[in-house]
Amino acid sequence: MSDKIKIINVVGARPNFMKIAPIHRCMLNSIKINPLLVHTGQHYDDKMSKIFFEELSLPNPDIYLKVGSGSHASQTAKIMIEFEKIILSEKPDLVLVVGDVNSTLACALVASKLNIRVAHVEAGLRSFDRQMPEEINRIITDSISDYLFVSEQSGLDNLINEGVSKDKIFYVGNVMIDSLIHHIEDSKKSNILNNIKLNTGNFALVTLHRPSNVDCKDTIKEILNCLKLIQDNIDLVFPIHPRTFKNIKNFKLDNLLDSMPNLHLLDSVGYIDFLHLMNNSSFVLTDSGGIQEETTFLGVPCITLRENTERPITIDIGTNQLVKSDSESILNSYNKIINLKKQKNNIPELWDGKASMRIVDVIESL
Ligand code: UD1
């Protein structure tokens, strides 16, 4: 029998991989921790999953649940059923979940009901918008977690306001930035810009996948029409999420995409290529959560097509601005941002590449 703390680290969807990678690496180096990696299979395409394991040097998952896509209820339920079997057979001391995807909530709930301690990394973030599935995931996961690892001051404030006991909360910084710092040099070797024949710094990067932007035909059409105007002035690189691509095809808007000569449509790209694209773009237009943080760290101006953000530090001291998804708002903010220069300053507190080490230090001392 080992005396080590047995921990299950959970990944499921794309934004989980770069958060777990540095934590799992630190745990593998710890003499006190025995980490197991469980992949729920929420994301399963090679370009949404496998490439991240390779590029982030994550070992193959110890256990792969192959859950796949589905409605919120069926996906969450399938993960719970499969994950419960793993908890019962592996009997971990702790389950660690990151972020706010369905896998985060499902695995936290299973562990908590079996009286296994739960650690949540990226705790306390709140958009205060319950229309977002991620907000529900964040609130519930935090409320059943035993250890809450926080990435920015607002996370701490929100948890305190919700009455969470201070001794459960640890302000450790941002593990996603640990990965960024670890891989930024590697990303400079990416060939992606040569492959699409673009000069560095002379393009903007676009990502869209939020249901609020891509699940309604009128909204996505309005956004695409704005992109059409913008690409007359600056090349756009658009690595497209499978959800977005399927919707555009179903809405029969693919002609609109095809009508933009300066829009470079790519399949989803891996972590290294994406870092290179972000770091060299004039600005980013996105609806992602994590990209708001990465652009803040890199000093790249970011237009976030959302009405709210759970990451307010990226607006308060970073390069992010929230913009509604209508033509007037998008084009106004584009006209302002196009003249901004990259500003490498104002990095939030503890976004220093050492958040994972601080998390592992805390867990070792429990
Ligand atoms: C999920 C997360 C979201 C995160 C995003 C990052 C939830 C509620 N949402 O959204 O917070 O920002 O991941 O990508 O957990 N699909 C594929 N291949 C895949 C995975 C998905 O084709 O490998 C397609 C399927 O049609 C699927 C759709 O994408 O139905 C949506 O996938 P899903 O995991 O449900 O949500 P995301 O939109 O990816």
Tab-separated table of C-alpha atoms and ligand atoms in Angstrom:
chain	number	residue	atom	x	y	z
A	1	MET	CA	0.000	0.000	0.000
A	2	SER	CA	1.219	3.453	-0.900
A	3	ASP	CA	0.974	6.345	1.571
A	4	LYS	CA	0.795	8.794	-1.270
A	5	ILE	CA	-2.273	10.992	-1.744
A	6	LYS	CA	-4.161	9.417	-4.646
A	7	ILE	CA	-5.638	12.120	-6.849
A	8	ILE	CA	-7.806	11.844	-9.934
A	9	ASN	CA	-7.223	14.789	-12.277
A	10	VAL	CA	-10.188	15.209	-14.626
A	11	VAL	CA	-10.100	16.494	-18.206
A	12	GLY	CA	-12.957	16.480	-20.684
A	13	ALA	CA	-13.055	19.387	-23.069
A	14	ARG	CA	-10.454	21.428	-24.926
A	15	PRO	CA	-9.945	24.223	-22.383
A	16	ASN	CA	-9.243	21.648	-19.673
A	17	PHE	CA	-6.087	20.254	-21.241
A	18	MET	CA	-3.849	23.320	-20.879
A	19	LYS	CA	-5.076	23.788	-17.294
A	20	ILE	CA	-4.447	20.230	-16.142
A	21	ALA	CA	-1.112	19.750	-17.955
A	22	PRO	CA	1.055	21.836	-15.588
A	23	ILE	CA	-0.769	20.533	-12.499
A	24	HIS	CA	-0.411	16.896	-13.560
A	25	ARG	CA	3.275	17.461	-14.368
A	26	CYS	CA	3.915	18.923	-10.899
A	27	MET	CA	2.051	16.057	-9.263
A	28	LEU	CA	4.066	13.452	-11.173
A	29	ASN	CA	7.170	15.091	-9.710
A	30	SER	CA	5.802	15.058	-6.173
A	31	ILE	CA	6.908	12.290	-3.841
A	32	LYS	CA	3.700	12.700	-1.875
A	33	ILE	CA	1.127	12.444	-4.683
A	34	ASN	CA	0.016	9.645	-6.969
A	35	PRO	CA	-1.975	11.317	-9.786
A	36	LEU	CA	-4.290	9.505	-12.193
A	37	LEU	CA	-5.537	11.219	-15.337
A	38	VAL	CA	-9.157	10.593	-16.334
A	39	HIS	CA	-10.483	11.885	-19.694
A	40	THR	CA	-14.274	11.903	-19.920
A	41	GLY	CA	-14.237	12.115	-23.732
A	42	GLN	CA	-16.543	15.163	-23.823
A	43	HIS	CA	-14.268	16.318	-26.645
A	44	TYR	CA	-13.043	13.432	-28.761
A	45	ASP	CA	-11.917	14.650	-32.213
A	46	ASP	CA	-8.131	14.462	-32.608
A	47	LYS	CA	-8.060	18.205	-33.265
A	48	MET	CA	-10.058	18.952	-30.101
A	49	SER	CA	-8.251	16.499	-27.856
A	50	LYS	CA	-5.359	14.241	-28.989
A	51	ILE	CA	-3.181	17.052	-30.375
A	52	PHE	CA	-3.291	18.789	-26.978
A	53	PHE	CA	-2.012	15.688	-25.205
A	54	GLU	CA	0.912	15.545	-27.621
A	55	GLU	CA	1.764	19.234	-27.571
A	56	LEU	CA	1.339	19.713	-23.832
A	57	SER	CA	3.292	16.505	-23.094
A	58	LEU	CA	0.350	15.104	-21.181
A	59	PRO	CA	0.629	11.345	-20.727
A	60	ASN	CA	-2.164	9.293	-22.281
A	61	PRO	CA	-5.128	9.253	-19.910
A	62	ASP	CA	-5.037	6.409	-17.401
A	63	ILE	CA	-8.770	6.063	-17.970
A	64	TYR	CA	-10.813	7.212	-20.964
A	65	LEU	CA	-14.596	7.300	-20.559
A	66	LYS	CA	-15.584	7.903	-24.227
A	67	VAL	CA	-18.683	9.834	-23.301
A	68	GLY	CA	-18.904	12.080	-26.400
A	69	SER	CA	-21.458	14.751	-27.319
A	70	GLY	CA	-25.089	15.055	-26.272
A	71	SER	CA	-27.601	17.396	-24.711
A	72	HIS	CA	-26.529	18.904	-21.405
A	73	ALA	CA	-28.532	16.400	-19.398
A	74	SER	CA	-27.472	13.322	-21.321
A	75	GLN	CA	-23.792	14.321	-21.519
A	76	THR	CA	-23.620	15.218	-17.827
A	77	ALA	CA	-25.509	12.073	-16.841
A	78	LYS	CA	-23.332	9.787	-18.958
A	79	ILE	CA	-20.184	11.256	-17.443
A	80	MET	CA	-21.615	10.780	-13.946
A	81	ILE	CA	-22.534	7.137	-14.536
A	82	GLU	CA	-19.116	6.281	-15.949
A	83	PHE	CA	-17.138	8.361	-13.453
A	84	GLU	CA	-18.913	6.813	-10.483
A	85	LYS	CA	-17.569	3.393	-11.516
A	86	ILE	CA	-14.048	4.829	-11.605
A	87	ILE	CA	-14.347	6.383	-8.155
A	88	LEU	CA	-15.665	3.141	-6.713
A	89	SER	CA	-12.839	1.081	-8.173
A	90	GLU	CA	-9.965	3.555	-7.728
A	91	LYS	CA	-11.003	5.002	-4.343
A	92	PRO	CA	-9.049	8.263	-4.705
A	93	ASP	CA	-8.377	10.597	-1.782
A	94	LEU	CA	-9.190	13.644	-3.880
A	95	VAL	CA	-10.733	14.524	-7.240
A	96	LEU	CA	-9.383	17.654	-8.936
A	97	VAL	CA	-11.487	19.403	-11.575
A	98	VAL	CA	-10.709	22.544	-13.579
A	99	GLY	CA	-12.779	25.235	-15.266
A	100	ASP	CA	-16.481	25.170	-15.966
A	101	VAL	CA	-17.380	22.563	-18.583
A	102	ASN	CA	-19.938	19.798	-18.149
A	103	SER	CA	-17.191	17.313	-17.220
A	104	THR	CA	-16.137	19.619	-14.359
A	105	LEU	CA	-19.591	19.641	-12.822
A	106	ALA	CA	-20.380	15.966	-13.454
A	107	CYS	CA	-17.200	14.614	-11.866
A	108	ALA	CA	-17.334	17.010	-8.901
A	109	LEU	CA	-20.894	15.938	-8.181
A	110	VAL	CA	-20.098	12.228	-8.327
A	111	ALA	CA	-17.073	12.561	-6.053
A	112	SER	CA	-18.875	14.744	-3.562
A	113	LYS	CA	-21.811	12.298	-3.264
A	114	LEU	CA	-19.350	9.509	-2.536
A	115	ASN	CA	-17.712	11.633	0.150
A	116	ILE	CA	-14.509	12.068	-1.793
A	117	ARG	CA	-12.912	15.478	-1.380
A	118	VAL	CA	-13.082	17.792	-4.382
A	119	ALA	CA	-10.640	20.483	-5.461
A	120	HIS	CA	-11.797	23.059	-8.011
A	121	VAL	CA	-9.203	24.995	-9.951
A	122	GLU	CA	-10.406	28.347	-11.359
A	123	ALA	CA	-12.995	28.672	-8.616
A	124	GLY	CA	-15.095	31.730	-7.842
A	125	LEU	CA	-15.396	33.153	-11.360
A	126	ARG	CA	-18.895	34.518	-11.994
A	127	SER	CA	-20.494	36.099	-15.057
A	128	PHE	CA	-23.757	36.478	-13.076
A	129	ASP	CA	-25.503	35.259	-16.228
A	130	ARG	CA	-27.359	32.021	-15.605
A	131	GLN	CA	-28.222	31.716	-19.293
A	132	MET	CA	-24.657	30.468	-19.690
A	133	PRO	CA	-24.360	26.735	-19.016
A	134	GLU	CA	-20.859	27.367	-17.678
A	135	GLU	CA	-22.205	29.712	-14.973
A	136	ILE	CA	-24.422	26.931	-13.627
A	137	ASN	CA	-21.441	24.573	-13.729
A	138	ARG	CA	-19.268	27.083	-11.845
A	139	ILE	CA	-21.806	27.819	-9.096
A	140	ILE	CA	-22.611	24.185	-8.384
A	141	THR	CA	-19.036	22.958	-8.591
A	142	ASP	CA	-17.853	25.648	-6.171
A	143	SER	CA	-20.665	24.959	-3.750
A	144	ILE	CA	-19.701	21.294	-3.364
A	145	SER	CA	-15.907	21.670	-3.500
A	146	ASP	CA	-13.678	21.332	-0.454
A	147	TYR	CA	-10.702	23.276	-1.820
A	148	LEU	CA	-11.206	26.300	-4.032
A	149	PHE	CA	-8.189	27.469	-6.032
A	150	VAL	CA	-8.682	30.997	-7.279
A	151	SER	CA	-7.089	32.700	-10.297
A	152	GLU	CA	-8.000	36.373	-9.817
A	153	GLN	CA	-9.219	38.718	-7.055
A	154	SER	CA	-12.853	38.633	-8.236
A	155	GLY	CA	-12.907	34.865	-7.630
A	156	LEU	CA	-11.916	35.428	-4.031
A	157	ASP	CA	-14.454	38.241	-3.558
A	158	ASN	CA	-17.306	36.223	-5.098
A	159	LEU	CA	-16.675	33.192	-2.902
A	160	ILE	CA	-16.484	35.320	0.251
A	161	ASN	CA	-19.727	37.085	-0.762
A	162	GLU	CA	-21.357	33.677	-1.177
A	163	GLY	CA	-20.389	32.805	2.372
A	164	VAL	CA	-17.647	30.279	1.596
A	165	SER	CA	-15.330	29.775	4.535
A	166	LYS	CA	-11.947	31.476	4.002
A	167	ASP	CA	-10.021	28.382	4.992
A	168	LYS	CA	-11.276	26.555	1.880
A	169	ILE	CA	-10.048	29.278	-0.493
A	170	PHE	CA	-6.527	29.517	-1.915
A	171	TYR	CA	-5.513	32.403	-4.178
A	172	VAL	CA	-2.897	30.666	-6.326
A	173	GLY	CA	-2.985	32.387	-9.732
A	174	ASN	CA	-3.740	31.131	-13.201
A	175	VAL	CA	-2.716	27.637	-14.345
A	176	MET	CA	-3.612	28.419	-17.957
A	177	ILE	CA	-0.891	31.061	-17.891
A	178	ASP	CA	1.526	28.403	-16.514
A	179	SER	CA	1.013	26.514	-19.772
A	180	LEU	CA	1.323	29.638	-21.875
A	181	ILE	CA	4.638	30.586	-20.266
A	182	HIS	CA	5.916	27.015	-20.576
A	183	HIS	CA	5.147	26.804	-24.309
A	184	ILE	CA	5.541	30.337	-25.651
A	185	GLU	CA	9.105	29.736	-26.917
A	186	ASP	CA	8.051	26.507	-28.667
A	187	SER	CA	5.180	28.321	-30.311
A	188	LYS	CA	7.614	30.611	-32.135
A	189	LYS	CA	8.611	27.607	-34.249
A	190	SER	CA	5.062	27.106	-35.521
A	191	ASN	CA	4.715	27.166	-39.319
A	192	ILE	CA	1.069	28.058	-39.341
A	193	LEU	CA	1.522	31.604	-40.658
A	194	ASN	CA	3.828	30.433	-43.451
A	195	ASN	CA	1.351	27.705	-44.325
A	196	ILE	CA	-1.418	30.211	-44.807
A	197	LYS	CA	0.998	32.705	-46.385
A	198	LEU	CA	0.462	35.542	-43.936
A	199	ASN	CA	2.901	38.062	-42.508
A	200	THR	CA	3.106	38.214	-38.760
A	201	GLY	CA	1.259	41.077	-37.165
A	202	ASN	CA	-0.897	41.807	-40.164
A	203	PHE	CA	-3.981	39.827	-39.393
A	204	ALA	CA	-6.661	39.406	-36.777
A	205	LEU	CA	-7.638	36.117	-35.160
A	206	VAL	CA	-11.287	35.055	-34.802
A	207	THR	CA	-12.817	32.292	-32.657
A	208	LEU	CA	-16.525	31.742	-32.016
A	209	HIS	CA	-18.347	28.894	-30.355
A	210	ARG	CA	-20.659	30.213	-27.604
A	211	PRO	CA	-24.259	29.083	-28.057
A	212	SER	CA	-25.359	32.743	-27.622
A	213	ASN	CA	-23.419	33.643	-30.776
A	214	VAL	CA	-23.525	30.564	-32.972
A	215	ASP	CA	-26.780	28.740	-32.212
A	216	CYS	CA	-29.086	31.446	-33.600
A	217	LYS	CA	-29.080	32.014	-37.370
A	218	ASP	CA	-29.666	35.785	-37.242
A	219	THR	CA	-26.860	36.360	-34.750
A	220	ILE	CA	-24.213	34.302	-36.526
A	221	LYS	CA	-25.263	35.832	-39.844
A	222	GLU	CA	-24.838	39.345	-38.430
A	223	ILE	CA	-21.404	38.457	-37.049
A	224	LEU	CA	-20.324	36.906	-40.371
A	225	ASN	CA	-21.497	40.004	-42.237
A	226	CYS	CA	-19.267	42.106	-39.967
A	227	LEU	CA	-16.337	39.788	-40.623
A	228	LYS	CA	-16.974	40.287	-44.325
A	229	LEU	CA	-16.569	44.050	-43.949
A	230	ILE	CA	-13.536	43.752	-41.669
A	231	GLN	CA	-11.683	41.352	-43.987
A	232	ASP	CA	-11.738	44.053	-46.672
A	233	ASN	CA	-9.208	45.871	-44.468
A	234	ILE	CA	-7.291	43.173	-42.633
A	235	ASP	CA	-6.805	39.440	-43.137
A	236	LEU	CA	-8.748	37.290	-40.736
A	237	VAL	CA	-7.670	33.870	-39.496
A	238	PHE	CA	-10.623	31.821	-38.278
A	239	PRO	CA	-9.921	28.377	-36.785
A	240	ILE	CA	-13.468	27.146	-36.606
A	241	HIS	CA	-14.992	25.117	-33.774
A	242	PRO	CA	-16.919	22.031	-34.993
A	243	ARG	CA	-20.106	23.308	-33.346
A	244	THR	CA	-19.851	26.615	-35.261
A	245	PHE	CA	-19.081	24.948	-38.572
A	246	LYS	CA	-22.014	22.545	-38.248
A	247	ASN	CA	-24.374	25.412	-37.442
A	248	ILE	CA	-23.165	27.584	-40.312
A	249	LYS	CA	-23.777	24.680	-42.693
A	250	ASN	CA	-27.194	23.885	-41.203
A	251	PHE	CA	-28.197	27.549	-41.491
A	252	LYS	CA	-26.973	27.478	-45.115
A	253	LEU	CA	-24.585	30.351	-44.446
A	254	ASP	CA	-21.525	28.630	-45.901
A	255	ASN	CA	-21.829	30.783	-49.046
A	256	LEU	CA	-21.259	33.815	-46.880
A	257	LEU	CA	-18.086	32.250	-45.503
A	258	ASP	CA	-16.937	31.380	-49.031
A	259	SER	CA	-17.488	34.959	-50.180
A	260	MET	CA	-14.615	36.348	-48.073
A	261	PRO	CA	-11.302	36.175	-49.951
A	262	ASN	CA	-9.248	37.463	-46.999
A	263	LEU	CA	-10.757	35.173	-44.399
A	264	HIS	CA	-8.538	32.136	-43.803
A	265	LEU	CA	-10.829	29.416	-42.566
A	266	LEU	CA	-8.993	26.642	-40.712
A	267	ASP	CA	-10.029	23.511	-38.876
A	268	SER	CA	-9.544	23.764	-35.108
A	269	VAL	CA	-5.827	24.192	-34.525
A	270	GLY	CA	-3.609	22.779	-31.771
A	271	TYR	CA	-2.210	24.634	-28.783
A	272	ILE	CA	1.167	25.603	-30.262
A	273	ASP	CA	-0.240	26.979	-33.529
A	274	PHE	CA	-2.945	28.813	-31.638
A	275	LEU	CA	-0.440	30.460	-29.281
A	276	HIS	CA	1.581	31.572	-32.293
A	277	LEU	CA	-1.506	33.013	-33.974
A	278	MET	CA	-2.593	34.847	-30.829
A	279	ASN	CA	0.850	36.234	-30.088
A	280	ASN	CA	1.274	37.617	-33.603
A	281	SER	CA	-2.190	38.939	-34.312
A	282	SER	CA	-3.086	42.638	-34.388
A	283	PHE	CA	-6.165	41.853	-32.346
A	284	VAL	CA	-8.389	38.937	-31.424
A	285	LEU	CA	-12.148	38.728	-31.798
A	286	THR	CA	-13.542	35.916	-29.678
A	287	ASP	CA	-16.235	34.666	-27.341
A	288	SER	CA	-13.948	32.309	-25.421
A	289	GLY	CA	-13.268	32.573	-21.694
A	290	GLY	CA	-9.623	31.535	-21.652
A	291	ILE	CA	-8.598	33.642	-24.643
A	292	GLN	CA	-9.565	36.789	-22.721
A	293	GLU	CA	-6.892	35.808	-20.190
A	294	GLU	CA	-4.249	34.727	-22.691
A	295	THR	CA	-4.550	37.966	-24.708
A	296	THR	CA	-4.306	39.982	-21.488
A	297	PHE	CA	-1.070	38.209	-20.622
A	298	LEU	CA	0.291	38.679	-24.160
A	299	GLY	CA	-0.851	42.313	-24.365
A	300	VAL	CA	-2.915	41.680	-27.502
A	301	PRO	CA	-6.119	43.739	-27.826
A	302	CYS	CA	-9.181	41.516	-27.517
A	303	ILE	CA	-12.799	42.103	-28.548
A	304	THR	CA	-15.004	39.662	-26.643
A	305	LEU	CA	-18.426	39.176	-28.213
A	306	ARG	CA	-20.323	38.791	-24.973
A	307	GLU	CA	-22.427	40.951	-22.683
A	308	ASN	CA	-20.563	39.887	-19.556
A	309	THR	CA	-17.422	38.163	-18.424
A	310	GLU	CA	-16.543	35.972	-15.458
A	311	ARG	CA	-12.960	37.251	-15.821
A	312	PRO	CA	-13.275	40.986	-15.025
A	313	ILE	CA	-9.546	41.431	-14.368
A	314	THR	CA	-9.019	41.161	-18.152
A	315	ILE	CA	-11.072	44.335	-18.548
A	316	ASP	CA	-9.982	46.184	-15.406
A	317	ILE	CA	-6.253	45.938	-16.079
A	318	GLY	CA	-5.990	43.846	-19.258
A	319	THR	CA	-6.556	44.329	-22.968
A	320	ASN	CA	-10.088	42.972	-23.149
A	321	GLN	CA	-13.332	44.745	-23.990
A	322	LEU	CA	-16.868	43.374	-24.047
A	323	VAL	CA	-18.862	44.034	-27.189
A	324	LYS	CA	-22.435	43.084	-28.072
A	325	SER	CA	-22.891	40.816	-31.083
A	326	ASP	CA	-24.659	43.356	-33.295
A	327	SER	CA	-23.130	45.038	-36.361
A	328	GLU	CA	-22.997	48.533	-34.953
A	329	SER	CA	-21.208	47.481	-31.768
A	330	ILE	CA	-18.768	45.147	-33.537
A	331	LEU	CA	-17.816	47.645	-36.233
A	332	ASN	CA	-17.481	50.509	-33.721
A	333	SER	CA	-15.109	48.526	-31.555
A	334	TYR	CA	-13.191	47.310	-34.608
A	335	ASN	CA	-12.689	50.922	-35.744
A	336	LYS	CA	-11.275	51.781	-32.324
A	337	ILE	CA	-9.104	48.701	-31.849
A	338	ILE	CA	-7.482	48.711	-35.263
A	339	ASN	CA	-5.320	51.668	-34.210
A	340	LEU	CA	-4.243	50.192	-30.869
A	341	LYS	CA	-0.737	48.861	-30.419
A	342	LYS	CA	0.232	45.753	-28.480
A	343	GLN	CA	0.757	46.788	-24.864
A	344	LYS	CA	2.841	44.400	-22.841
A	345	ASN	CA	2.116	45.499	-19.324
A	346	ASN	CA	-0.471	45.011	-16.596
A	347	ILE	CA	-0.224	41.316	-15.950
A	348	PRO	CA	-2.590	40.238	-13.170
A	349	GLU	CA	-1.203	39.228	-9.796
A	350	LEU	CA	0.173	35.668	-9.595
A	351	TRP	CA	-0.120	35.014	-13.346
A	352	ASP	CA	3.543	34.106	-13.172
A	353	GLY	CA	3.843	30.482	-14.334
A	354	LYS	CA	3.861	29.083	-10.794
A	355	ALA	CA	0.172	28.582	-10.017
A	356	SER	CA	0.381	24.788	-10.388
A	357	MET	CA	3.297	24.627	-7.973
A	358	ARG	CA	1.287	26.591	-5.425
A	359	ILE	CA	-1.678	24.221	-5.869
A	360	VAL	CA	0.492	21.157	-5.389
A	361	ASP	CA	2.134	22.742	-2.315
A	362	VAL	CA	-1.309	23.274	-0.791
A	363	ILE	CA	-2.455	19.721	-1.578
A	364	GLU	CA	0.753	18.204	-0.190
A	365	SER	CA	0.180	19.991	3.080
A	366	LEU	CA	-3.449	18.921	3.533
B	1	UD1	C1	-17.625	23.061	-24.474
B	1	UD1	C2	-17.892	23.734	-23.136
B	1	UD1	C3	-17.520	25.197	-23.211
B	1	UD1	C4	-16.106	25.373	-23.723
B	1	UD1	C5	-15.966	24.662	-25.049
B	1	UD1	C6	-14.587	24.754	-25.627
B	1	UD1	C7	-19.770	22.863	-21.801
B	1	UD1	C8	-21.149	23.157	-21.368
B	1	UD1	N1	-19.292	23.674	-22.774
B	1	UD1	O1	-18.487	23.673	-25.431
B	1	UD1	O2	-17.615	25.771	-21.923
B	1	UD1	O3	-15.834	26.750	-23.868
B	1	UD1	O4	-16.283	23.271	-24.835
B	1	UD1	O5	-14.539	24.139	-26.883
B	1	UD1	O6	-19.138	21.977	-21.286
B	1	UD1	N2	-17.977	18.402	-31.294
B	1	UD1	C9	-17.220	17.781	-32.238
B	1	UD1	N3	-16.048	17.187	-31.842
B	1	UD1	C10	-15.614	17.203	-30.574
B	1	UD1	C11	-16.415	17.834	-29.614
B	1	UD1	C12	-17.586	18.436	-29.987
B	1	UD1	O7	-17.565	17.736	-33.406
B	1	UD1	O8	-14.532	16.653	-30.272
B	1	UD1	C13	-19.225	19.069	-31.720
B	1	UD1	C14	-20.437	18.208	-31.538
B	1	UD1	O9	-21.340	18.502	-32.558
B	1	UD1	C15	-21.028	18.702	-30.238
B	1	UD1	C16	-20.680	20.171	-30.313
B	1	UD1	O10	-19.413	20.225	-30.946
B	1	UD1	O11	-22.372	18.443	-30.126
B	1	UD1	C17	-20.598	20.849	-28.981
B	1	UD1	O12	-19.707	20.155	-28.107
B	1	UD1	P1	-19.912	20.266	-26.512
B	1	UD1	O13	-18.833	19.560	-25.802
B	1	UD1	O14	-21.296	19.918	-26.186
B	1	UD1	O15	-19.816	21.811	-26.250
B	1	UD1	P2	-18.808	22.932	-26.791
B	1	UD1	O16	-19.583	23.896	-27.616
B	1	UD1	O17	-17.577	22.344	-27.383
